[in-house]
Coordinates of C-alpha atoms and ligand atoms in Angstrom, one line a residue:
M1 CA 20.8 9.8 -24.0
K2 CA 17.6 8.5 -24.8
L3 CA 14.4 8.5 -22.1
F4 CA 11.5 6.1 -22.1
N5 CA 7.9 6.5 -20.6
T6 CA 7.1 4.2 -18.3
K7 CA 3.7 2.0 -18.2
I8 CA 2.1 -0.3 -16.4
L9 CA 2.0 -3.2 -17.7
G10 CA 0.3 -4.5 -15.9
T11 CA -1.2 -5.2 -12.6
G12 CA -2.1 -8.1 -9.5
S13 CA -3.9 -9.0 -5.9
Y14 CA -3.9 -11.3 -3.3
L15 CA -6.2 -11.0 -0.5
P16 CA -6.2 -14.1 1.8
D17 CA -9.3 -16.1 3.2
R18 CA -10.1 -15.7 5.7
I19 CA -12.0 -12.6 6.3
V20 CA -12.3 -11.0 10.2
T21 CA -15.4 -9.4 11.0
N22 CA -15.7 -6.4 13.1
D23 CA -18.0 -8.7 14.9
D24 CA -15.5 -10.9 14.5
L25 CA -14.1 -8.9 16.9
S26 CA -16.5 -6.8 19.0
K27 CA -16.1 -10.5 20.7
R28 CA -12.9 -10.4 22.0
I29 CA -12.1 -6.8 22.5
D30 CA -14.3 -3.5 23.8
T31 CA -16.1 -2.4 20.3
S32 CA -18.9 -2.5 18.1
H33 CA -20.1 -2.7 14.4
Q34 CA -20.9 0.4 14.3
W35 CA -18.3 2.2 16.5
I36 CA -15.9 0.8 13.7
V37 CA -18.1 1.6 10.4
E38 CA -19.2 5.6 11.7
R39 CA -14.9 6.1 12.6
T40 CA -13.1 4.0 9.4
G41 CA -15.7 3.0 7.5
I42 CA -14.7 -0.1 7.8
H43 CA -16.4 -4.0 7.8
Q44 CA -13.7 -6.6 7.8
R45 CA -10.7 -6.9 6.7
R46 CA -8.1 -10.6 5.2
V47 CA -6.2 -12.2 8.0
A48 CA -3.0 -14.3 6.0
D49 CA -2.5 -17.5 7.6
L50 CA 1.6 -18.5 7.6
S51 CA -0.1 -22.9 7.1
K52 CA -1.3 -21.6 3.7
G53 CA 1.7 -19.9 2.5
E54 CA 0.1 -16.3 3.1
S55 CA 3.8 -15.2 4.2
P56 CA 4.1 -11.7 2.7
S57 CA 6.2 -13.4 -0.2
G58 CA 4.0 -15.9 -1.1
M59 CA 0.9 -14.1 -1.1
A60 CA 3.8 -11.4 -3.3
K61 CA 3.7 -14.5 -5.5
E62 CA 0.5 -15.2 -6.3
A63 CA -0.5 -11.1 -6.9
A64 CA 3.0 -11.0 -8.9
L65 CA 2.5 -13.7 -11.5
K66 CA -1.2 -11.9 -12.2
A67 CA 0.7 -9.0 -13.0
I68 CA 2.7 -10.6 -15.0
E69 CA 1.0 -12.8 -16.8
A70 CA -1.7 -9.0 -17.5
A71 CA 2.0 -7.7 -19.2
N72 CA 2.2 -10.6 -21.6
L73 CA 5.4 -11.1 -20.1
T74 CA 7.5 -14.7 -18.8
V75 CA 8.9 -14.5 -14.7
N76 CA 12.5 -14.5 -16.2
D77 CA 11.8 -11.2 -18.3
I78 CA 11.6 -9.6 -15.1
D79 CA 15.4 -7.9 -14.6
M80 CA 14.5 -7.0 -10.7
I81 CA 12.1 -6.8 -8.0
L82 CA 11.3 -4.2 -5.3
L83 CA 9.3 -5.0 -2.3
S84 CA 7.8 -2.8 0.3
A85 CA 6.5 -4.8 3.7
T86 CA 6.5 -3.6 6.4
M87 CA 7.4 -6.4 8.6
P88 CA 9.5 -9.0 5.4
D89 CA 9.1 -12.5 6.0
Q90 CA 12.8 -12.9 8.1
A91 CA 15.0 -10.1 8.4
M92 CA 17.0 -11.7 6.1
P93 CA 17.4 -13.1 3.3
N94 CA 15.1 -10.4 1.8
T95 CA 12.0 -10.9 0.6
A96 CA 12.5 -9.9 -2.9
A97 CA 14.8 -12.4 -3.0
V98 CA 12.6 -15.0 -1.1
L99 CA 10.5 -14.1 -3.6
Q100 CA 12.7 -14.4 -7.1
E101 CA 12.7 -18.4 -5.8
K102 CA 9.3 -18.8 -5.1
L103 CA 8.6 -17.4 -8.9
G104 CA 10.9 -19.6 -10.9
I105 CA 13.4 -16.4 -12.1
T106 CA 16.4 -17.6 -13.2
N107 CA 17.9 -14.5 -13.9
N108 CA 19.5 -13.3 -11.1
C109 CA 18.0 -10.0 -11.1
P110 CA 18.4 -7.7 -8.6
T111 CA 16.0 -8.6 -5.4
L112 CA 15.4 -5.1 -3.0
D113 CA 13.1 -4.6 0.0
V114 CA 12.3 -1.1 1.1
N115 CA 10.2 -0.2 4.8
A116 CA 8.5 3.0 4.0
A117 CA 5.8 2.0 5.6
C118 CA 2.0 2.8 4.6
S119 CA 4.0 4.6 1.0
G120 CA 6.1 1.5 0.4
W121 CA 4.9 0.7 -2.3
I122 CA 3.9 4.4 -3.5
Y123 CA 8.1 5.2 -2.6
L124 CA 8.7 3.0 -5.5
V125 CA 7.0 3.5 -8.4
P126 CA 9.2 6.5 -9.3
M127 CA 12.6 5.2 -8.0
A128 CA 11.4 1.9 -10.8
D129 CA 10.4 5.1 -12.9
A130 CA 13.5 6.5 -12.7
M131 CA 15.0 3.0 -13.7
I132 CA 12.8 2.3 -17.0
K133 CA 13.4 5.9 -17.9
T134 CA 17.1 6.2 -18.2
G135 CA 17.7 2.2 -19.3
L136 CA 18.7 0.4 -16.3
Y137 CA 16.4 -1.8 -16.4
K138 CA 13.5 -2.5 -18.2
N139 CA 10.5 -4.9 -16.5
I140 CA 10.3 -4.0 -12.6
L141 CA 8.2 -5.3 -10.6
V142 CA 7.4 -3.8 -8.1
I143 CA 6.1 -4.6 -5.2
G144 CA 3.8 -4.1 -1.7
S145 CA 3.0 -7.0 0.1
E146 CA 2.2 -7.3 3.9
M147 CA 1.5 -8.7 7.0
L148 CA 0.2 -6.8 9.4
S149 CA -1.5 -10.0 11.6
S150 CA 1.9 -10.8 12.4
F151 CA 2.5 -7.0 14.3
N152 CA -1.5 -5.9 15.1
N153 CA -2.0 -6.5 19.2
W154 CA -5.4 -7.7 19.1
D155 CA -6.1 -6.7 22.3
D156 CA -5.7 -3.0 21.4
R157 CA -8.7 -1.6 19.9
N158 CA -7.5 1.4 19.4
T159 CA -4.7 -0.1 16.6
C160 CA -6.9 -3.5 15.6
I161 CA -9.4 -2.7 14.0
L162 CA -8.0 -0.8 11.2
F163 CA -4.8 -2.9 10.0
G164 CA -5.3 -6.2 7.7
D165 CA -3.2 -8.5 5.3
A166 CA -2.4 -8.4 1.5
C167 CA -0.6 -7.8 -1.7
G168 CA -0.5 -5.9 -4.7
A169 CA 1.9 -5.3 -7.4
A170 CA 2.2 -4.2 -10.8
V171 CA 5.1 -4.6 -13.7
L172 CA 6.4 -1.5 -14.5
G173 CA 8.2 -0.8 -17.8
R174 CA 9.3 0.9 -20.9
A175 CA 6.4 2.0 -23.5
G176 CA 6.2 2.0 -26.8
E177 CA 7.2 4.8 -28.7
K178 CA 3.7 5.7 -29.8
E179 CA 1.9 5.1 -26.6
D180 CA 1.2 8.0 -24.2
S181 CA 1.0 6.1 -20.2
R182 CA 3.9 8.0 -18.8
I183 CA 4.2 8.4 -15.1
Y184 CA 3.5 12.7 -15.2
S185 CA 5.0 13.6 -11.4
S186 CA 5.7 12.7 -8.0
V187 CA 6.2 13.8 -4.9
L188 CA 8.2 12.0 -1.7
T189 CA 8.8 12.9 1.9
C190 CA 9.0 13.0 5.0
D191 CA 8.5 14.5 8.2
S192 CA 10.5 12.7 11.2
T193 CA 9.4 15.2 13.9
K194 CA 5.7 12.6 13.3
K195 CA 7.6 9.6 13.7
D196 CA 6.9 8.9 17.2
H197 CA 3.1 8.5 16.3
L198 CA 3.0 4.8 15.2
T199 CA 5.8 2.9 15.8
L200 CA 6.2 -0.4 16.9
M201 CA 10.5 -0.6 18.8
A202 CA 10.9 -4.0 19.1
G203 CA 12.0 -6.8 17.3
G204 CA 15.5 -4.4 15.6
A205 CA 19.0 -4.3 16.8
C206 CA 18.4 -1.8 19.3
K207 CA 15.9 -3.8 20.9
R208 CA 16.0 -7.3 20.4
T209 CA 12.7 -9.0 21.7
T210 CA 14.0 -10.9 25.0
H211 CA 11.4 -12.5 27.4
E212 CA 11.2 -8.8 29.0
I213 CA 10.1 -7.6 25.9
L214 CA 7.0 -10.3 25.7
N215 CA 6.2 -10.1 29.3
N216 CA 5.5 -6.2 28.9
N217 CA 3.7 -6.5 25.6
E218 CA 6.2 -4.3 23.9
Q219 CA 6.0 -6.8 20.7
W220 CA 2.9 -4.7 18.9
M221 CA 2.8 -1.7 17.3
T222 CA 1.4 0.9 19.4
M223 CA -0.3 4.3 17.5
N224 CA -1.3 7.7 17.9
G225 CA -4.5 7.8 15.8
Q226 CA -5.2 11.1 16.3
Q227 CA -2.5 12.7 15.1
I228 CA -1.9 10.5 12.4
F229 CA -5.5 11.4 11.2
K230 CA -4.3 15.2 11.1
A231 CA -0.9 14.7 8.8
A232 CA -2.2 12.2 6.9
V233 CA -5.8 14.9 5.7
T234 CA -3.0 18.0 5.2
T235 CA -0.1 15.7 3.8
M236 CA -1.9 13.7 1.2
A237 CA -4.3 16.3 0.1
A238 CA -1.0 19.2 -0.3
H239 CA 0.6 16.3 -2.4
A240 CA -1.9 15.3 -4.4
E241 CA -2.5 19.0 -5.7
K242 CA 1.3 19.0 -6.0
V243 CA 1.0 15.9 -8.2
A244 CA -1.3 17.6 -10.5
K245 CA 0.0 21.2 -11.0
E246 CA 3.4 19.9 -11.8
A247 CA 1.4 17.7 -14.2
E248 CA -0.5 20.8 -16.2
L249 CA -3.6 18.1 -15.0
A250 CA -7.1 20.3 -13.5
M251 CA -8.8 18.1 -11.7
E252 CA -11.6 17.4 -13.6
D253 CA -8.3 16.1 -16.5
I254 CA -7.4 13.3 -13.0
D255 CA -10.0 10.6 -14.2
W256 CA -9.9 8.3 -11.0
F257 CA -7.8 8.6 -7.3
I258 CA -6.5 5.7 -6.3
P259 CA -6.0 7.3 -1.7
H260 CA -4.1 4.8 0.7
Q261 CA -7.0 2.9 1.9
A262 CA -6.2 4.0 5.9
N263 CA -9.8 5.0 6.8
L264 CA -12.8 6.3 4.5
R265 CA -13.2 9.3 6.7
I266 CA -9.3 10.2 6.0
I267 CA -10.1 9.7 2.1
E268 CA -12.8 11.7 2.2
A269 CA -11.8 14.3 4.3
V270 CA -8.8 14.9 1.4
G271 CA -11.2 14.7 -1.3
T272 CA -13.0 17.5 -0.3
R273 CA -9.7 19.3 0.1
F274 CA -8.2 19.3 -3.0
N275 CA -12.1 18.7 -4.3
I276 CA -12.3 16.0 -6.9
P277 CA -16.0 14.8 -7.0
H278 CA -16.1 11.5 -4.6
E279 CA -17.7 9.1 -7.9
K280 CA -13.8 10.0 -8.7
V281 CA -12.7 8.2 -6.0
I282 CA -11.0 4.2 -5.8
I283 CA -12.5 2.8 -2.0
N284 CA -12.0 -0.6 -1.0
V285 CA -11.1 0.8 2.7
D286 CA -15.0 -1.3 3.8
K287 CA -13.6 -4.2 2.7
Y288 CA -10.0 -5.1 3.6
A289 CA -9.3 -1.8 6.1
N290 CA -5.7 -0.6 5.3
T291 CA -3.2 -3.3 4.6
S292 CA -0.2 -0.7 4.8
S293 CA 1.9 -0.3 1.2
A294 CA -0.9 -3.2 0.0
S295 CA -3.4 -1.4 -0.3
V296 CA -2.5 1.4 -3.4
P297 CA -1.5 -1.7 -5.7
V298 CA -4.9 -3.4 -4.4
A299 CA -7.2 -0.9 -5.4
L300 CA -5.2 -0.3 -8.2
D301 CA -5.8 -3.3 -9.8
E302 CA -9.1 -4.4 -8.4
A303 CA -10.2 -1.2 -10.6
I304 CA -8.2 -1.6 -14.4
R305 CA -9.9 -5.4 -13.8
S306 CA -13.7 -4.4 -12.7
G307 CA -12.8 -2.3 -16.3
K308 CA -12.8 0.9 -13.9
I309 CA -9.5 2.0 -14.5
K310 CA -9.0 2.5 -18.3
R311 CA -5.6 2.3 -21.4
G312 CA -4.9 6.4 -21.2
D313 CA -6.5 7.6 -18.0
N314 CA -4.9 10.8 -16.4
L315 CA -4.4 8.7 -12.3
L316 CA -3.6 10.5 -9.1
M317 CA -2.7 8.5 -6.4
A318 CA -1.5 9.5 -2.5
A319 CA -0.3 7.7 0.3
F320 CA 1.5 8.5 4.1
G321 CA 2.4 6.1 7.2
A322 CA 5.2 5.8 9.6
G323 CA 7.5 7.7 9.5
L324 CA 5.6 10.7 8.6
T325 CA 6.6 9.3 4.6
A326 CA 4.3 10.5 2.3
G327 CA 3.6 10.2 -0.9
A328 CA 2.1 11.2 -4.6
I329 CA 2.1 10.0 -7.6
C330 CA 0.8 11.5 -11.3
L331 CA 0.6 9.2 -14.7
K332 CA -1.8 8.1 -17.8
Y333 CA -2.3 4.9 -17.4
Ligands
UT7_401 O1 -1.3 4.2 7.6 C1 -1.3 4.9 8.5 C2 -2.1 4.1 10.5 N1 -3.4 4.8 10.7 C3 -3.9 5.5 10.7 O2 -4.5 6.0 9.8 C4 -4.8 6.7 11.9 C5 -5.3 7.3 11.9 N2 -6.8 7.2 12.7 C6 -7.3 7.4 13.2 O3 -8.1 6.1 11.7 C7 -8.7 7.4 13.8 O4 -7.8 8.9 14.8 C8 -9.4 6.0 14.4 C9 -10.3 5.1 13.7 C10 -7.8 4.9 15.3 C11 -9.4 6.6 15.9 O5 -11.1 7.0 15.5 P1 -10.7 8.8 16.7 O6 -12.3 9.4 16.0 O7 -9.7 9.1 16.3 O8 -11.0 8.4 17.6 P2 -11.0 8.6 19.3 O9 -9.2 7.8 19.6 O10 -10.6 10.3 19.2 O11 -11.8 8.2 20.4 C12 -12.7 8.9 20.6 C13 -13.5 7.3 21.5 C14 -12.2 7.0 23.1 O12 -13.3 6.9 24.3 P3 -13.6 8.7 25.1 O13 -12.4 8.5 25.1 O14 -14.1 9.9 24.6 O15 -14.2 7.6 26.0 C15 -11.2 6.5 22.2 O16 -11.4 4.9 24.1 O17 -13.6 6.6 21.0 C16 -12.8 5.1 22.2 N3 -11.9 4.4 21.3 C17 -13.0 2.7 20.1 N4 -14.3 2.8 20.9 C18 -14.4 1.0 20.5 C19 -10.9 3.4 20.8 N5 -11.3 2.6 19.9 C20 -12.0 2.6 19.7 C21 -12.7 0.9 18.8 N6 -14.3 1.3 19.2 N7 -12.3 0.2 18.5

C-alpha cells in the first residue's frame, strides 16, 4: 500500500478583540498583577463576545479561513473537519458541523468534535496523520477552538486568572513526493488517576444543570493547581523526550519547542528538564493566558506568520490537560 507523508499545509488563528488585564481582574477579586505575573507569566487574556459571533464555531470560522487560504486551497477541498472544544457550541449538532456550514463547505465532508481538554488539538494531529498517510482523507482541517470564559468562574481567583479564549487551526494534507515535511513521531496518554484535579461536573448527562446546581455555584470548573502543575512538568518533559528520541533527533536538532501555554513556570521547568534553550521555545502565554486546546495551534500560527518557523524546521509540540490527558508530536514543518 502506498503511504503518504503528512504536511502542515497552512495555519490560522483567531483571538477575540476584548482584552482583560490582570488589573481588570484585581478590581473584582483579591489578586494583583504582580502575583499573577510572578506565578504564571500571564499579563492579559482575550475574552470572546457572543454578540460579535465569537462562539467556538464562530472563532473557528475565522481561523479556518486563514488556514485554508495559507494552504492555497478552497473550502470544498477540505474533506474532513476535526475540532477540539472543551465546551462546544452546544451538545448537538457538533461544533464541527456548525463550522462546516459557516465555512460554506458543500461537499458533505465528515465532521467530528473531540474533547481531550487542553490536549485536544495535539490528540487530533496523529489521528489526522494516520488518515492522510493511508490515503483515507486528503485535506483535514484540525482545529482547537476554546471559549473557556463560558465556564470560568470570574469570582474564583484560583482559576479565573489562568484562562483565555482563542482558536487555532491547521490544514493537514499530503506532502509532495519531493518534499521532506512529515510527522516523525507522536505520543498520546491519559492518566485517569489524576482526573479529579481539573473538573467541570455539572452540565453533562450525570449532573444536569438544575436550579440547585446554580444555587450551589457548581456550574464552573474546579482545579487543584499544584497537582496539575507537578503532573504537567513531568509528563510534558517525558513525552517531549520520547518523541524526539523516536524521531532520532537530538535536542540540538529541534528548531522550535511549542508547549501548551498554561503557565510560564511550567514551560520553563519543562525546558530545563529536557535541556532546550530558552530562545527555541515559543511563548505567548503572557498575551493570551491558557487557551486550552487552542494554545499550541495559535502559537504555531503566530510563529509561522512572524517568520520564526520556516519550512524544513523540526518542531516539537507538547500539551497536557484535564483527564489528565497529554501528548507530544515531533514533525518536520
Ligand atoms: O491546562 C491545565 C490548566 N491548569 C494549570 O495549568 C494549572 C497549573 N497550576 C498552576 O499554574 C499554579 O498552581 C497556580 C498558578 C494555579 C497557582 O500557583 P501556586 O504557586 O501553585 O500557588 P498556590 O496554589 O500554592 O497558592 C499560593 C498562595 C495561597 O495563599 P496562602 O495559602 O499561601 O496564604 C493562595 O491562596 O497564593 C494564593 N493565591 C492567590 N493570591 C493572589 C491563589 N491564587 C491567587 C491569586 N492571587 N489569583
